[in-house]
Short mmCIF file of C-alpha atoms and ligand atoms in Angstrom, two decimals:
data_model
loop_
_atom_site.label_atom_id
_atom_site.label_comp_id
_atom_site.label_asym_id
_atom_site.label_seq_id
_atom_site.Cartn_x
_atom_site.Cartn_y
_atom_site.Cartn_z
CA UNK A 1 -5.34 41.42 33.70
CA UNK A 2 -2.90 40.33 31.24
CA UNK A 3 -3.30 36.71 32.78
CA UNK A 4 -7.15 36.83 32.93
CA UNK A 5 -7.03 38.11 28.64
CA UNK A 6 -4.50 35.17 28.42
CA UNK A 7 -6.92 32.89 29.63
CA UNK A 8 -9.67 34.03 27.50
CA UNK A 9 -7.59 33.60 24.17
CA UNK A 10 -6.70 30.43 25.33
CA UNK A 11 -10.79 29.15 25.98
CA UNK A 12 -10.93 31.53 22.95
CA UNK A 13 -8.75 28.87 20.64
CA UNK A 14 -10.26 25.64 22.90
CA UNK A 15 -13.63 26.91 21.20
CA UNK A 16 -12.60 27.25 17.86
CA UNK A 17 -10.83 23.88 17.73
CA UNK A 18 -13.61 22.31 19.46
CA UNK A 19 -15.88 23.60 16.65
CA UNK A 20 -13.45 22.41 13.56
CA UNK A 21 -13.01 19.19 15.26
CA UNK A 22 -16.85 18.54 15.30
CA UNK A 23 -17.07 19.89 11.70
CA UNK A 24 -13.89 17.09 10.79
CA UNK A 25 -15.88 14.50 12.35
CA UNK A 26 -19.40 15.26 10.94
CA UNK A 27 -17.85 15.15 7.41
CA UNK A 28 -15.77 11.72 8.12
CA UNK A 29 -19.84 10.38 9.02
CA UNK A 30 -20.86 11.84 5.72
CA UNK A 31 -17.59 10.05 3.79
CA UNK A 32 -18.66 6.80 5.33
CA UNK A 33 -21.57 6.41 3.91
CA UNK A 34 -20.93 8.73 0.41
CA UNK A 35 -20.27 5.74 -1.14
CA UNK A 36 -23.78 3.30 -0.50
CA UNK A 37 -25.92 7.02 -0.85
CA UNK A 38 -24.16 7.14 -4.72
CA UNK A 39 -22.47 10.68 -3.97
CA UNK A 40 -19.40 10.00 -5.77
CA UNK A 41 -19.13 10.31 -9.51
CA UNK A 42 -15.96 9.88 -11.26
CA UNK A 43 -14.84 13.11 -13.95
CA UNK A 44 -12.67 12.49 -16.75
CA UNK A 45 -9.64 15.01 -17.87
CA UNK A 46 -8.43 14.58 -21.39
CA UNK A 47 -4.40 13.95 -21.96
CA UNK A 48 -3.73 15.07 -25.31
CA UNK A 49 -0.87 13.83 -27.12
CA UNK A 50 1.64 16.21 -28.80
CA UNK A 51 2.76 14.37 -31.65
CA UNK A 52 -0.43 13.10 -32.83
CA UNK A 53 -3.23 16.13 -31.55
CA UNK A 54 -4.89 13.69 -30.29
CA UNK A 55 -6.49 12.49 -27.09
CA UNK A 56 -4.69 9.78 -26.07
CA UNK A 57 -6.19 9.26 -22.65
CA UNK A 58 -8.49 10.22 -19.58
CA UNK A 59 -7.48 10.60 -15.76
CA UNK A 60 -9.95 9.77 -13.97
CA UNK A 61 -10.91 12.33 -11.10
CA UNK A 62 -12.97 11.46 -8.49
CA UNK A 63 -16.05 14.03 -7.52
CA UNK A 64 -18.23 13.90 -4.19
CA UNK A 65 -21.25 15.72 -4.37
CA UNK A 66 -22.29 15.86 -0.79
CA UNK A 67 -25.94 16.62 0.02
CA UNK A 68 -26.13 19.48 1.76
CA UNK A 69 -22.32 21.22 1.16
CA UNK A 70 -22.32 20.84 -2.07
CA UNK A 71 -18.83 19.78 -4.30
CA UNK A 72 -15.46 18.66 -1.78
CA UNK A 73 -12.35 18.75 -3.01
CA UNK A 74 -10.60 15.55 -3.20
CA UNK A 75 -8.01 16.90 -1.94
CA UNK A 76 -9.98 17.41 1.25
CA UNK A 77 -11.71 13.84 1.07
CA UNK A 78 -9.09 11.70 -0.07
CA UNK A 79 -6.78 12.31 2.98
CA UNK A 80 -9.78 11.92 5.21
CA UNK A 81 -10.91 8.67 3.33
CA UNK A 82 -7.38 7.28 4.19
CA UNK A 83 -7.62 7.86 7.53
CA UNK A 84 -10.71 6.48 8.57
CA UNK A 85 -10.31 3.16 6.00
CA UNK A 86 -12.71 3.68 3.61
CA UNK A 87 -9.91 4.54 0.93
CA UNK A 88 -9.42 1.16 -0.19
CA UNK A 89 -13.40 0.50 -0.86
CA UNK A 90 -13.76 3.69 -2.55
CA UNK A 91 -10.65 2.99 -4.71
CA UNK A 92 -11.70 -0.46 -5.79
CA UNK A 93 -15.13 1.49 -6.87
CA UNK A 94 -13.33 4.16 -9.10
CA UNK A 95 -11.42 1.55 -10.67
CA UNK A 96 -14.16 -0.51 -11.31
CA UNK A 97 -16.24 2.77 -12.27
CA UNK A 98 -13.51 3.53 -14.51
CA UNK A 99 -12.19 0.64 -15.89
CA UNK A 100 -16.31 -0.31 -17.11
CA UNK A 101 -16.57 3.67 -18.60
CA UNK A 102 -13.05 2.99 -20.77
CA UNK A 103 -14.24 0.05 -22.20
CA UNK A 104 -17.07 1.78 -23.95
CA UNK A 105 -14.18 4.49 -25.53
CA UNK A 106 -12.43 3.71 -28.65
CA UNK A 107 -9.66 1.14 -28.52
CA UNK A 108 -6.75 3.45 -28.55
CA UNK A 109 -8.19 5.36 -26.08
CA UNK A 110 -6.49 4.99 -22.00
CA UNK A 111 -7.88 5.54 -19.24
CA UNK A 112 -5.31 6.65 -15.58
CA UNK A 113 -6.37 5.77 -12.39
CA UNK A 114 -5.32 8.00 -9.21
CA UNK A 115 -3.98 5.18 -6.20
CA UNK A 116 -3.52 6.12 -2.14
CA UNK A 117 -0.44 5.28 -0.75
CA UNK A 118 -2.54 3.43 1.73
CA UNK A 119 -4.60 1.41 -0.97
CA UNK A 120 -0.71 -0.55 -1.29
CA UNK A 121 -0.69 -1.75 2.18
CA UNK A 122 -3.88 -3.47 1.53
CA UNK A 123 -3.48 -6.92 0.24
CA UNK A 124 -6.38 -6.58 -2.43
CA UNK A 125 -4.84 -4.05 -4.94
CA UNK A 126 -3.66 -6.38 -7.05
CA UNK A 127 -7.02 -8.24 -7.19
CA UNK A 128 -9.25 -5.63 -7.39
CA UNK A 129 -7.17 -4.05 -10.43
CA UNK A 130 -7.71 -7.54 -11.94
CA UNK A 131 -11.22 -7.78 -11.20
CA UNK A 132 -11.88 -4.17 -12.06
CA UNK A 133 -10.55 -5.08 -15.92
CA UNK A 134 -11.84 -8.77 -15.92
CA UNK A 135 -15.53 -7.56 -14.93
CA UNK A 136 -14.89 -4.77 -17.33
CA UNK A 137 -13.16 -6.66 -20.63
CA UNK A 138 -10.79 -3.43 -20.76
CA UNK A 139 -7.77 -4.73 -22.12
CA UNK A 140 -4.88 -3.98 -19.48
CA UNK A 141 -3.02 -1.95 -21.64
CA UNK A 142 -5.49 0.52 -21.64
CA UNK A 143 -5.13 1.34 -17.30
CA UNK A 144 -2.41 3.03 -15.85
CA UNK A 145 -2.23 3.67 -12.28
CA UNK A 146 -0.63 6.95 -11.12
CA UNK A 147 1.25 6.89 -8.19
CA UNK A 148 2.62 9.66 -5.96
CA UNK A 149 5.98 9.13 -4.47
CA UNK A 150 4.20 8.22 -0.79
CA UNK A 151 3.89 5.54 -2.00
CA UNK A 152 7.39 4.82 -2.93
CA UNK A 153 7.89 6.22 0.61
CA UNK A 154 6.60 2.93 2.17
CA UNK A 155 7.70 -0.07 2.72
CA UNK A 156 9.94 -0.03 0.09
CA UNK A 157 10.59 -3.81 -1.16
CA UNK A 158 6.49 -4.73 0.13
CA UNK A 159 5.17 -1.41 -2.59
CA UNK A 160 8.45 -2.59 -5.15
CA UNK A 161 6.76 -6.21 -4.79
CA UNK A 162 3.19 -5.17 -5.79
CA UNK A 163 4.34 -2.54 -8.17
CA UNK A 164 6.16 -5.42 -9.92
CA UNK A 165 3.03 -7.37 -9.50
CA UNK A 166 0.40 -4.69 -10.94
CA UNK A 167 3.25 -4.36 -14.23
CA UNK A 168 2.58 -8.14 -14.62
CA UNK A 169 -0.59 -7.38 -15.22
CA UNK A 170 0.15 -5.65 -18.39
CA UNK A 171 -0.82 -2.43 -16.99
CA UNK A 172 1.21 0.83 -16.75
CA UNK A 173 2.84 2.09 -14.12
CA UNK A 174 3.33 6.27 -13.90
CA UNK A 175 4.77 8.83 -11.12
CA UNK A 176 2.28 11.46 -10.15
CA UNK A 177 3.33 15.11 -9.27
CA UNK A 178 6.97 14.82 -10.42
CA UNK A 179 9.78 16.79 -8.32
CA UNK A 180 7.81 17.74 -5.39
CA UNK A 181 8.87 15.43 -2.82
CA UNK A 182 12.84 15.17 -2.32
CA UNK A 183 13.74 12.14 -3.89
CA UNK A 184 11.44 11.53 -6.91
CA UNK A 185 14.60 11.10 -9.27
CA UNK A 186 16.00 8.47 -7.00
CA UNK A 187 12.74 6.77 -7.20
CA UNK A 188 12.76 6.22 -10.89
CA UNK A 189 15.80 4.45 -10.38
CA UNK A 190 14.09 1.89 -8.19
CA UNK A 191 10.86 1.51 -10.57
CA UNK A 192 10.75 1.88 -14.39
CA UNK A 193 7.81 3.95 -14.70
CA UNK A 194 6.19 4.43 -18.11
CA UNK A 195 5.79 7.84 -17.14
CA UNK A 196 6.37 10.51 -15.29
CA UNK A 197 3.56 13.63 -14.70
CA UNK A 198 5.36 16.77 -14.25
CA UNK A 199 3.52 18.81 -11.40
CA UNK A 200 1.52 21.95 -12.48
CA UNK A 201 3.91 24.15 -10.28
CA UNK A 202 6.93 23.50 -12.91
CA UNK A 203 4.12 24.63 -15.05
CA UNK A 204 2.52 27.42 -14.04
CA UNK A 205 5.40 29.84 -14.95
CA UNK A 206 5.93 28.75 -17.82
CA UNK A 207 6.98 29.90 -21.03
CA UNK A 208 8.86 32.76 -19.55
CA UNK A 209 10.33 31.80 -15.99
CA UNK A 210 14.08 30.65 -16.18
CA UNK A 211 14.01 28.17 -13.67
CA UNK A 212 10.54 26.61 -15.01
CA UNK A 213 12.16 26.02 -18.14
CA UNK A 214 15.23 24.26 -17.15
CA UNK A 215 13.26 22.13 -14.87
CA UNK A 216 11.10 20.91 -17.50
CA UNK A 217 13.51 21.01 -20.04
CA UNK A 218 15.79 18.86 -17.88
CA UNK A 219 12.67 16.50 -17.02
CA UNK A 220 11.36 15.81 -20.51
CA UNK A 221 14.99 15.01 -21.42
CA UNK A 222 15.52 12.57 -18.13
CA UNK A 223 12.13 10.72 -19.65
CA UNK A 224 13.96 10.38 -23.06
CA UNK A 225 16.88 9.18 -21.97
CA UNK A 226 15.17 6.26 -19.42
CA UNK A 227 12.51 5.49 -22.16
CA UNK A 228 9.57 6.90 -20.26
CA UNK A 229 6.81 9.33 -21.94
CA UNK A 230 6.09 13.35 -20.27
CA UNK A 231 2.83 14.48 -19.44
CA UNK A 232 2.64 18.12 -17.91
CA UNK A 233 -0.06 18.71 -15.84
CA UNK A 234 -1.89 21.92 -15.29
CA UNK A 235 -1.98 23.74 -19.08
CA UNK A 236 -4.24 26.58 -18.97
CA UNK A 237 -2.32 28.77 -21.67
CA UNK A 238 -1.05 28.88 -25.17
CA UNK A 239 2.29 30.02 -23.80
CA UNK A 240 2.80 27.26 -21.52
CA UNK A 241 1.34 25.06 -24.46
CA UNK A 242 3.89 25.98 -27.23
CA UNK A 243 6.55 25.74 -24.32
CA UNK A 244 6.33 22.04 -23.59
CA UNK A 245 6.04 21.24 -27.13
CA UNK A 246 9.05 22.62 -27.83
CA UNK A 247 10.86 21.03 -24.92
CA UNK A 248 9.53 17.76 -26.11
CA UNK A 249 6.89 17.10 -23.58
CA UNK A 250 4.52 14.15 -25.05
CA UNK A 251 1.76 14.50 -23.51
CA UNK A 252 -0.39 17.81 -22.07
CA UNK A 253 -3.24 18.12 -19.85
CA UNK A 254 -5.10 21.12 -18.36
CA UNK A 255 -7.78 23.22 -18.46
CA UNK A 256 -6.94 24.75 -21.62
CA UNK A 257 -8.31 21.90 -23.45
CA UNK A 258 -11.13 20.69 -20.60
CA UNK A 259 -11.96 19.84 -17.50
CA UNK A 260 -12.43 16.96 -16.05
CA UNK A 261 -16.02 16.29 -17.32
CA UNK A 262 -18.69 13.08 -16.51
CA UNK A 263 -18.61 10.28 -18.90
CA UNK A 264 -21.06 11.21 -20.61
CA UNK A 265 -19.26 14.04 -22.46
CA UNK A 266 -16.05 11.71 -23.07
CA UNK A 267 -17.51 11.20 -26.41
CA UNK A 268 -18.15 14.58 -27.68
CA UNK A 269 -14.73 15.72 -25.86
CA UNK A 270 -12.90 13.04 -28.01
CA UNK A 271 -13.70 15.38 -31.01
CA UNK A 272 -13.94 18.94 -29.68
CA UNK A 273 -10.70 18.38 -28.34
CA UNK A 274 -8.67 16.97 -30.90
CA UNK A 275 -10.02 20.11 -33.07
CA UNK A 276 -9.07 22.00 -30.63
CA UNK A 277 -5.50 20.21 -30.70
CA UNK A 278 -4.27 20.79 -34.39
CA UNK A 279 -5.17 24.63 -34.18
CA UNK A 280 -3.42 25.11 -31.54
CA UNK A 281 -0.68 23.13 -33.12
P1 C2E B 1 -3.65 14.78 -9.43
O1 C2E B 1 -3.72 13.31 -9.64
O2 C2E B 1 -2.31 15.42 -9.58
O3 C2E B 1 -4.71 15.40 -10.44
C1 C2E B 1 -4.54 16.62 -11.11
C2 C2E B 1 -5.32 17.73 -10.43
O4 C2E B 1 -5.09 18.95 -11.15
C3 C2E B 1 -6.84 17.53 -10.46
O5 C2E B 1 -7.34 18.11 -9.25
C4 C2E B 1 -7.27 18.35 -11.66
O6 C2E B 1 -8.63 18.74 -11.61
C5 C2E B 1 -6.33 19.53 -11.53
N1 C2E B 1 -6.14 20.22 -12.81
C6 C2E B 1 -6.23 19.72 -14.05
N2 C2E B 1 -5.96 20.65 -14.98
C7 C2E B 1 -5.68 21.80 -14.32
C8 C2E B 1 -5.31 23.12 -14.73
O7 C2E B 1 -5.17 23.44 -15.91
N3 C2E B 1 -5.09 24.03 -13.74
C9 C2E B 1 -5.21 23.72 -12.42
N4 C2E B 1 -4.98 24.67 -11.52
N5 C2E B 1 -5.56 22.48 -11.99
C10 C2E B 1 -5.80 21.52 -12.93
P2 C2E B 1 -8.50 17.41 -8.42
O8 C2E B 1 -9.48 16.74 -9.34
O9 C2E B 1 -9.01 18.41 -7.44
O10 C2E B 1 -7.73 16.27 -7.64
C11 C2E B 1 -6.74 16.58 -6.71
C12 C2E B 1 -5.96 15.37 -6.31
O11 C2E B 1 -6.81 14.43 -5.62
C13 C2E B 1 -5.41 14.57 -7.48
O12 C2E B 1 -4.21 15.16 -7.96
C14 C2E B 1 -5.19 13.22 -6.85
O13 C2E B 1 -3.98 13.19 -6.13
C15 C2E B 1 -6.35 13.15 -5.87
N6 C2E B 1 -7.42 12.31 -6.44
C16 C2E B 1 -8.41 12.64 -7.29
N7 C2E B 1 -9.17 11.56 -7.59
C17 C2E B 1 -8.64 10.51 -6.91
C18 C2E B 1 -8.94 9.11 -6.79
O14 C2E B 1 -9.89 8.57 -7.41
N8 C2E B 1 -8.15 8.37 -5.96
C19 C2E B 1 -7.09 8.90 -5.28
N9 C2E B 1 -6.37 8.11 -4.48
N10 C2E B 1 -6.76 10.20 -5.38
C20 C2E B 1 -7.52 10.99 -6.19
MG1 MG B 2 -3.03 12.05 -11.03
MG1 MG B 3 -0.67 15.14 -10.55
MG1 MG B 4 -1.31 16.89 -8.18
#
């Protein structure tokens, strides 16, 4: 008996893994052709600078709308994207996508573009960056590119090389999700990023949790020291808010401000949220 029930989990499990694979491979159909059927938009989060209450930027956050399920995460699509090779064509689109939106902004107004680790073994990164500003007229200075540390994973002198390469460019260079792998402060050794993104979960606890606030505290001063601006990610309170500014964190961004919204509310969000910025100062 016990063999027989140990047999039926088993087809029990073959089923269910039968039915996600289908499911994986019905949505990696649906990602491949996302892109010609216009399903992606790309959403803009504001980064608000400390010092001046202002917005100082936009990350741009790529959205699929797919037709029949509705909103998928990116975090669900990206790593799917990168798998089957369609990462590098939808990246050069979100650059370009972004890149033409951030030249309509005011002039001291960035704009940060998310990269895949696998979009820097391509050999076009470098020229679709430059095409995506050149077809645009956005002044370089006005991209960065935000980087996670798989990508300093790789390959190291090959990513070092076009890292170098993209800096030429004149655009900047900063390091996504800060202090969640295990050797992002050896990594900004290697590359002299213009900024490092602490990750929301340094965040989250804040003002209160110990730990949280030595880790940031430590972070913001690292930046300091090596000349590179802090921008914490994932604000959703006051707390956290008056936290960072007192730690000396230059740059916020999170929900307590906005969203990531479509370009067409960039404008209006320029205002509302630099209100927003000086009473909450
Ligand atoms: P990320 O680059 O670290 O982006 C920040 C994520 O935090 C975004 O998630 C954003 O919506 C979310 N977020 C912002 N404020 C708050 C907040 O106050 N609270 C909380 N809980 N979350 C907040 P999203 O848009 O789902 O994107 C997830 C990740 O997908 C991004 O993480 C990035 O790694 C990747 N991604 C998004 N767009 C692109 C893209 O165009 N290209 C590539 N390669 N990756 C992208
Ligand atoms: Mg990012
Ligand atoms: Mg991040
Ligand atoms: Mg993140």
């Amino acid at each position: 008996r016990a063999k027989a029930e140990g047999r039926g989990t088993y087809r029990f499990f073959e089923a269910e893994m039968d039915a996600k694979m289908q499911a994986r491979r019905a949505l990696e159909l649906d990602l491949r052709g996302a892109l010609q059927n216009g399903e992606f938009e790309v959403h803009y989060q504001p980064l608000v600078n400390l010092a001046a209450n202002k917005v100082s930027g936009f990350e741009a956050l790529l959205r699929w709308t797919h037709p029949i399920r509705g909103r998928v995460s990116p975090a669900n699509f990206i790593p799917l994207a990168e798998e089957i090779g369609a990462i590098n064509q939808i990246g050069a689109w979100v650059l370009k996508q972004a890149c033409a939106d951030a030249a309509q902004w005011p002039d001291d107004v960035r704009v940060a573009v998310n990269l895949s680790a696998v979009q820097f073994k391509s050999q076009t990164l470098v020229l679709d960056v430059a095409a995506a500003l050149g077809a645009s007229g956005l002044s370089s200075r006005r991209l960065e590119l935000e980087i996670t540390e798989s990508v300093m994973l790789q390959d190291t002198e090959a990513t070092l090389g076009t890292l170098h390469q993209l800096r030429g460019l004149g655009v900047r260079i900063s390091m996504d999700d800060f202090g969640t792998g295990y050797s992002s402060l050896s990594y900004l050794r290697k590359f002299p990023f213009d900024k490092i993104k602490i990750d929301q979960s340094f965040v989250r606890d804040l003002p209160d949790q110990a730990d949280s606030v030595a880790i940031v505290r430590a972070v913001t001063g690292l930046g300091t020291s090596l000349g590179m601006s802090t921008t914490a990610e994932g604000v959703e309170t006051q707390g956290q808010l008056d936290r960072l500014r007192a730690e000396g964190c230059t740059e916020v961004q999170g929900w307590l401000f906005s969203k990531a919204c479509p370009a067409a509310e960039v404008a209006g969000l320029l205002t509302s949220v630099a209100k927003r910025c000086s009473a909450a100062a």
